[in-house]
Coordinates of C-alpha atoms in Angstrom, one line a residue:
M231 CA 69.4 -129.2 -14.3
R232 CA 67.0 -126.3 -13.9
E233 CA 64.3 -128.4 -13.5
Y234 CA 66.3 -131.1 -11.7
G235 CA 66.5 -128.3 -8.8
C236 CA 63.1 -127.8 -8.2
I237 CA 62.5 -130.7 -7.3
L238 CA 65.3 -131.8 -5.8
T239 CA 63.8 -128.8 -3.3
L240 CA 60.5 -129.6 -3.8
V241 CA 61.9 -133.4 -2.4
H242 CA 63.9 -131.8 0.5
I243 CA 60.9 -129.7 1.6
M244 CA 58.1 -132.6 1.6
A245 CA 60.7 -134.3 3.3
G246 CA 61.0 -132.5 5.7
S247 CA 56.7 -132.1 6.2
T248 CA 56.6 -136.0 5.8
L249 CA 59.7 -136.9 8.0
N250 CA 58.3 -134.8 11.0
V251 CA 57.2 -138.7 12.2
Q252 CA 56.7 -138.3 15.9
E253 CA 54.9 -135.2 15.2
Q254 CA 52.2 -137.6 13.3
L255 CA 52.2 -140.0 15.8
N256 CA 51.4 -138.2 18.3
E257 CA 47.9 -136.9 16.4
L258 CA 47.1 -140.3 15.9
K259 CA 47.7 -141.8 19.0
E260 CA 44.9 -138.0 20.2
I261 CA 43.2 -139.6 17.3
L262 CA 42.3 -143.2 18.3
D263 CA 42.4 -142.0 21.8
E264 CA 39.4 -140.0 21.4
L265 CA 38.3 -142.9 19.3
E266 CA 38.0 -145.0 21.8
P267 CA 35.8 -143.7 24.3
L268 CA 33.6 -143.2 21.5
E269 CA 33.0 -146.2 20.3
K270 CA 32.3 -147.5 22.9
R271 CA 30.0 -145.1 24.2
Y272 CA 28.6 -146.2 20.4
Q273 CA 28.9 -149.4 20.5
E274 CA 26.3 -149.5 23.7
L275 CA 24.2 -147.6 21.9
R276 CA 23.7 -149.7 19.4
N277 CA 23.8 -152.2 21.7
K278 CA 20.7 -150.4 24.2
L279 CA 18.8 -149.9 20.9
K280 CA 18.5 -152.9 19.9
K281 CA 16.8 -153.8 23.2
I282 CA 14.6 -150.7 23.5
K283 CA 13.7 -151.7 19.8
E284 CA 12.6 -155.1 20.8
N285 CA 10.6 -153.8 23.5
R286 CA 9.0 -152.0 21.6
R287 CA 7.7 -153.9 19.5
N288 CA 6.9 -156.2 22.6
L289 CA 4.8 -152.8 23.0
I290 CA 3.4 -152.7 20.0
N291 CA 2.5 -156.5 19.9
E292 CA 0.9 -156.6 23.3
L293 CA -0.7 -153.3 22.3
N294 CA -2.7 -154.7 19.1
R295 CA -3.6 -157.4 21.5
K296 CA -5.5 -155.5 23.3
I297 CA -6.9 -153.3 20.9
D298 CA -7.8 -156.7 18.5
E299 CA -9.4 -157.9 22.7
I300 CA -11.1 -154.4 22.5
V301 CA -13.0 -154.6 18.7
Q302 CA -14.5 -157.7 19.4
I303 CA -15.8 -156.8 22.6
V304 CA -17.5 -153.8 20.7
E305 CA -18.4 -156.5 18.5
T306 CA -19.8 -158.6 21.0
Q307 CA -22.1 -155.0 22.6
K308 CA -23.3 -155.0 19.6
K309 CA -24.7 -157.8 19.0
L310 CA -26.0 -158.1 22.8
R311 CA -27.8 -155.1 21.8
K312 CA -29.7 -155.9 19.0
E313 CA -30.4 -159.6 21.2
F314 CA -31.5 -157.3 23.7
L315 CA -33.9 -154.8 21.5
I316 CA -35.1 -158.2 19.5
I317 CA -35.9 -160.0 23.4
K318 CA -37.6 -155.9 24.6
E319 CA -39.8 -155.7 21.6
E320 CA -41.5 -159.3 21.7
Y321 CA -41.8 -158.9 25.1
K322 CA -44.0 -156.0 24.4
I323 CA -46.2 -158.0 22.4
M324 CA -46.5 -161.3 24.3
K325 CA -47.2 -158.6 27.0
E326 CA -49.7 -156.4 25.0
E327 CA -51.2 -160.5 24.6
K328 CA -51.1 -161.2 27.9
R329 CA -52.8 -158.7 28.9
K330 CA -55.3 -159.4 26.6
Y331 CA -55.4 -163.4 27.4
I332 CA -56.2 -161.8 30.9
N333 CA -58.7 -159.0 30.1
R334 CA -60.9 -162.0 28.3
L335 CA -60.4 -163.9 31.6
R336 CA -62.1 -161.5 33.5
E337 CA -64.8 -161.1 30.7
L338 CA -65.1 -165.1 30.7
R339 CA -65.3 -165.4 34.6
E340 CA -68.0 -162.5 34.8
I341 CA -70.0 -165.0 32.2
I342 CA -69.7 -167.5 33.9
R343 CA -70.8 -165.7 37.3
N344 CA -73.4 -164.7 36.8
K345 CA -75.6 -167.8 35.0
P346 CA -78.2 -167.7 33.2
R347 CA -82.0 -168.7 34.5
L348 CA -83.9 -170.6 32.0
P349 CA -87.1 -171.2 32.1
K350 CA -86.0 -175.0 31.5
P351 CA -83.6 -176.8 30.2
P352 CA -82.0 -175.9 27.5
D353 CA -83.2 -178.8 25.2
K354 CA -86.3 -177.7 25.9
L355 CA -86.0 -174.3 25.0
R356 CA -84.8 -174.7 21.8
E357 CA -88.1 -177.4 21.3
E358 CA -90.6 -175.3 22.5
L359 CA -88.1 -172.0 19.6
E360 CA -88.6 -174.2 17.4
R361 CA -92.5 -175.0 17.3
L362 CA -93.3 -171.3 17.5
E363 CA -91.0 -170.2 14.3
L364 CA -93.1 -173.1 12.9
I365 CA -95.8 -171.9 14.5
Y366 CA -94.7 -167.8 12.6
E367 CA -93.6 -169.4 9.4
T368 CA -97.2 -171.8 8.5
V369 CA -99.7 -170.4 10.6
H370 CA -101.0 -166.7 9.8
Q371 CA -101.8 -165.3 13.1
D372 CA -103.8 -162.0 13.9
P373 CA -101.6 -158.6 14.8
R374 CA -102.0 -159.7 18.3
R375 CA -100.8 -163.0 18.1
E376 CA -98.2 -162.3 16.5
R377 CA -97.0 -159.9 18.2
R378 CA -96.8 -161.8 20.9
L379 CA -95.2 -165.0 19.2
V380 CA -92.1 -162.2 18.0
E381 CA -92.1 -161.6 21.9
Q382 CA -91.8 -165.4 22.8
I383 CA -89.7 -166.3 19.8
T384 CA -87.4 -163.3 21.0
E385 CA -87.0 -164.5 24.8
I386 CA -86.5 -168.3 23.8
S387 CA -83.7 -166.8 22.0
S388 CA -82.7 -164.0 24.6
H389 CA -82.6 -167.1 27.1
L390 CA -80.9 -169.6 24.5
K391 CA -78.3 -166.9 23.0
A392 CA -77.1 -165.9 27.4
Y393 CA -76.8 -169.9 28.1
E394 CA -74.6 -170.9 25.1
M395 CA -72.2 -167.9 26.1
Y396 CA -72.2 -169.4 29.1
I397 CA -71.8 -172.8 28.0
S398 CA -69.0 -171.1 25.6
A399 CA -67.3 -169.5 27.8
K400 CA -66.5 -172.6 30.6
E401 CA -65.9 -174.1 27.3
E402 CA -62.7 -171.1 26.7
I403 CA -61.8 -170.0 29.9
G404 CA -59.7 -173.5 30.0
V405 CA -58.0 -172.0 26.9
V406 CA -57.5 -168.8 28.0
R407 CA -55.8 -169.7 31.3
K408 CA -53.5 -172.2 29.4
K409 CA -52.4 -169.9 27.1
I410 CA -52.5 -167.0 30.2
E411 CA -49.7 -169.5 31.8
E412 CA -48.0 -170.6 29.2
I413 CA -47.3 -166.8 27.3
N414 CA -43.9 -166.4 30.9
L415 CA -42.7 -163.1 30.4
D416 CA -40.5 -163.7 33.0
E417 CA -38.4 -165.5 30.9
Y418 CA -38.3 -162.7 28.9
R419 CA -37.0 -160.1 31.7
E420 CA -34.8 -163.2 33.2
K421 CA -33.2 -162.9 29.2
M422 CA -32.9 -160.0 28.9
D423 CA -31.8 -159.3 32.6
K424 CA -28.9 -161.2 32.1
I425 CA -28.3 -159.5 28.8
K426 CA -27.6 -156.4 30.9
E427 CA -25.3 -157.6 33.2
E428 CA -23.3 -159.6 30.8
L429 CA -22.8 -155.9 29.4
D430 CA -21.4 -154.2 32.1
R431 CA -19.3 -157.1 32.5
L432 CA -18.3 -156.1 28.7
R433 CA -17.6 -152.3 29.5
S434 CA -16.1 -153.1 32.1
E435 CA -13.5 -155.4 30.8
E436 CA -13.6 -152.7 28.4
N437 CA -12.2 -149.9 29.8
I438 CA -9.9 -152.1 32.0
L439 CA -8.1 -153.0 28.2
K440 CA -8.9 -149.6 27.2
S441 CA -6.9 -148.3 30.0
E442 CA -4.4 -150.9 29.7
A443 CA -4.4 -149.8 26.1
E444 CA -3.3 -146.3 27.0
K445 CA -1.0 -147.1 29.7
L446 CA 0.6 -149.2 26.9
Q447 CA 0.7 -146.4 24.5
K448 CA 2.4 -144.2 26.6
A449 CA 4.7 -146.8 27.1
K450 CA 5.6 -146.7 23.2
T451 CA 5.4 -143.0 23.1
E452 CA 8.8 -142.7 25.8
V453 CA 10.4 -145.7 23.9
D454 CA 10.3 -143.7 20.7
I455 CA 11.0 -140.5 22.7
E456 CA 14.6 -142.6 23.9
I457 CA 14.5 -144.3 20.3
N458 CA 15.2 -140.8 18.7
T459 CA 17.2 -139.7 21.5
I460 CA 19.6 -142.1 20.9
L461 CA 19.2 -142.3 17.8
N462 CA 21.1 -138.6 17.4
E463 CA 23.7 -139.0 19.9
L464 CA 24.2 -142.0 17.8
S465 CA 24.3 -139.6 14.5
E466 CA 26.4 -136.9 16.7
L467 CA 28.8 -139.8 17.7
E468 CA 28.9 -141.0 13.7
T469 CA 29.6 -137.8 12.6
R470 CA 32.6 -136.7 14.8
M471 CA 33.9 -140.6 14.4
K472 CA 34.0 -140.0 10.8
G473 CA 35.6 -137.1 11.3
L474 CA 38.6 -138.4 12.8
K475 CA 38.2 -142.2 10.9
E476 CA 39.0 -139.1 8.0
R477 CA 42.4 -137.9 9.6
E478 CA 43.3 -141.1 11.2
N479 CA 43.5 -142.9 7.5
E480 CA 45.5 -139.8 6.1
I481 CA 48.0 -140.0 8.2
L482 CA 47.8 -144.1 7.4
N483 CA 47.6 -144.0 4.0
R484 CA 50.6 -141.2 3.4
F485 CA 52.6 -144.7 5.6
G486 CA 50.6 -147.1 2.9
I487 CA 48.5 -148.9 5.7
K488 CA 44.9 -149.0 4.6
R489 CA 43.0 -151.9 7.4
A490 CA 44.5 -151.3 11.2
T491 CA 41.2 -152.0 12.4
H492 CA 42.9 -155.1 13.9
L493 CA 45.8 -153.6 14.8
S494 CA 47.0 -151.9 18.0
F495 CA 48.6 -148.0 18.4
E496 CA 52.3 -150.0 19.4
Q497 CA 51.6 -152.1 15.8
I498 CA 50.7 -148.9 14.2
K499 CA 53.3 -147.1 15.6
R500 CA 56.1 -150.4 14.5
I501 CA 54.5 -150.2 10.8
I502 CA 55.3 -146.1 10.6
L503 CA 58.5 -146.0 11.8
N504 CA 59.5 -148.5 9.7
R505 CA 58.0 -147.0 6.4
S506 CA 59.2 -144.0 7.9
A507 CA 62.6 -145.5 7.6
L508 CA 61.7 -147.2 3.9
L509 CA 60.4 -143.8 3.0
E510 CA 63.6 -141.7 4.1
R511 CA 66.0 -144.1 2.6
A512 CA 64.0 -143.7 -1.1
L513 CA 64.0 -139.9 -0.8
K514 CA 68.1 -140.0 -0.1
K515 CA 68.2 -142.5 -3.2
M516 CA 66.0 -140.6 -4.9
E517 CA 68.3 -137.8 -4.4
R518 CA 70.9 -139.0 -5.2
G519 CA 69.5 -140.4 -7.8
E520 CA 70.0 -144.0 -7.3
S521 CA 67.5 -146.9 -8.5
L522 CA 64.3 -147.3 -6.0
T523 CA 63.4 -151.0 -5.3
F524 CA 59.8 -150.9 -6.0
E525 CA 58.6 -150.6 -2.3
E526 CA 60.2 -147.6 -1.8
F527 CA 59.2 -146.4 -5.4
A528 CA 55.5 -147.4 -3.7
I529 CA 55.8 -145.0 -0.6
L530 CA 57.1 -142.2 -2.6
V531 CA 54.0 -142.6 -4.4
K532 CA 52.0 -142.6 -1.9
N533 CA 53.3 -139.2 -0.5
G534 CA 52.9 -137.4 -3.5
L535 CA 56.4 -137.1 -3.9
I536 CA 56.5 -138.5 -7.4

């Protein structure tokens, strides 16, 4: 009997607190009123975050395209500089070769300008030289006569050598002129000038792309800051909403309501009032020692009264 009296006392105490339905409804209304703008703000931020992240992806894609273009331009510049150095070296070699041909042309012109004056036609001189050489080799001469013979041979040889140089110069001068004409240094200079112009254009384009890339990077940094700001606010909202949801569920669970996201406050209120009446009826029956229905027994269990 003493144990039964204690149970009844506990029932009366818990019934008194549990049956204060209006107070819990008021708290629930306050929770839902507080949750509504938070959830609205939360959804707005989620939608905004989705758009900003899409914008961030677009910025990154555009930034990567700019970087790829810069890399391609830098590679092209490297190839052009290498090509420029090769052409420059070829230009130096050909310039030196042309200088040598020009010097040789001057020498040949000097030789031709100073055409040797032969005492006899070349053929006659060759015949004379052969005759004198034959005499020198076969006929014994006295020293004086031999010296005179050597002098004649040397003089004729000198005339013939000068003549041969003259003839050779006349033949060679055409070849040298052709070589000089073939070496077109302007062609090398034009190639180098074109490469310089292209390098200048690429440098200008590279600077423009770098400027655009810097702006995109700056925009991405600003977007990242905005994203972090939104994420921080979302985290704060989630914490606040979680606390309110826990309190809301605590109140709803007392009345056996598990899923109320699709219900309005008025619908929830009607359910609570109905179940409150059920709880009150179950408590009275329990107090009187009467049999409980399954629903009555279940709601007492839900509220920790059994």
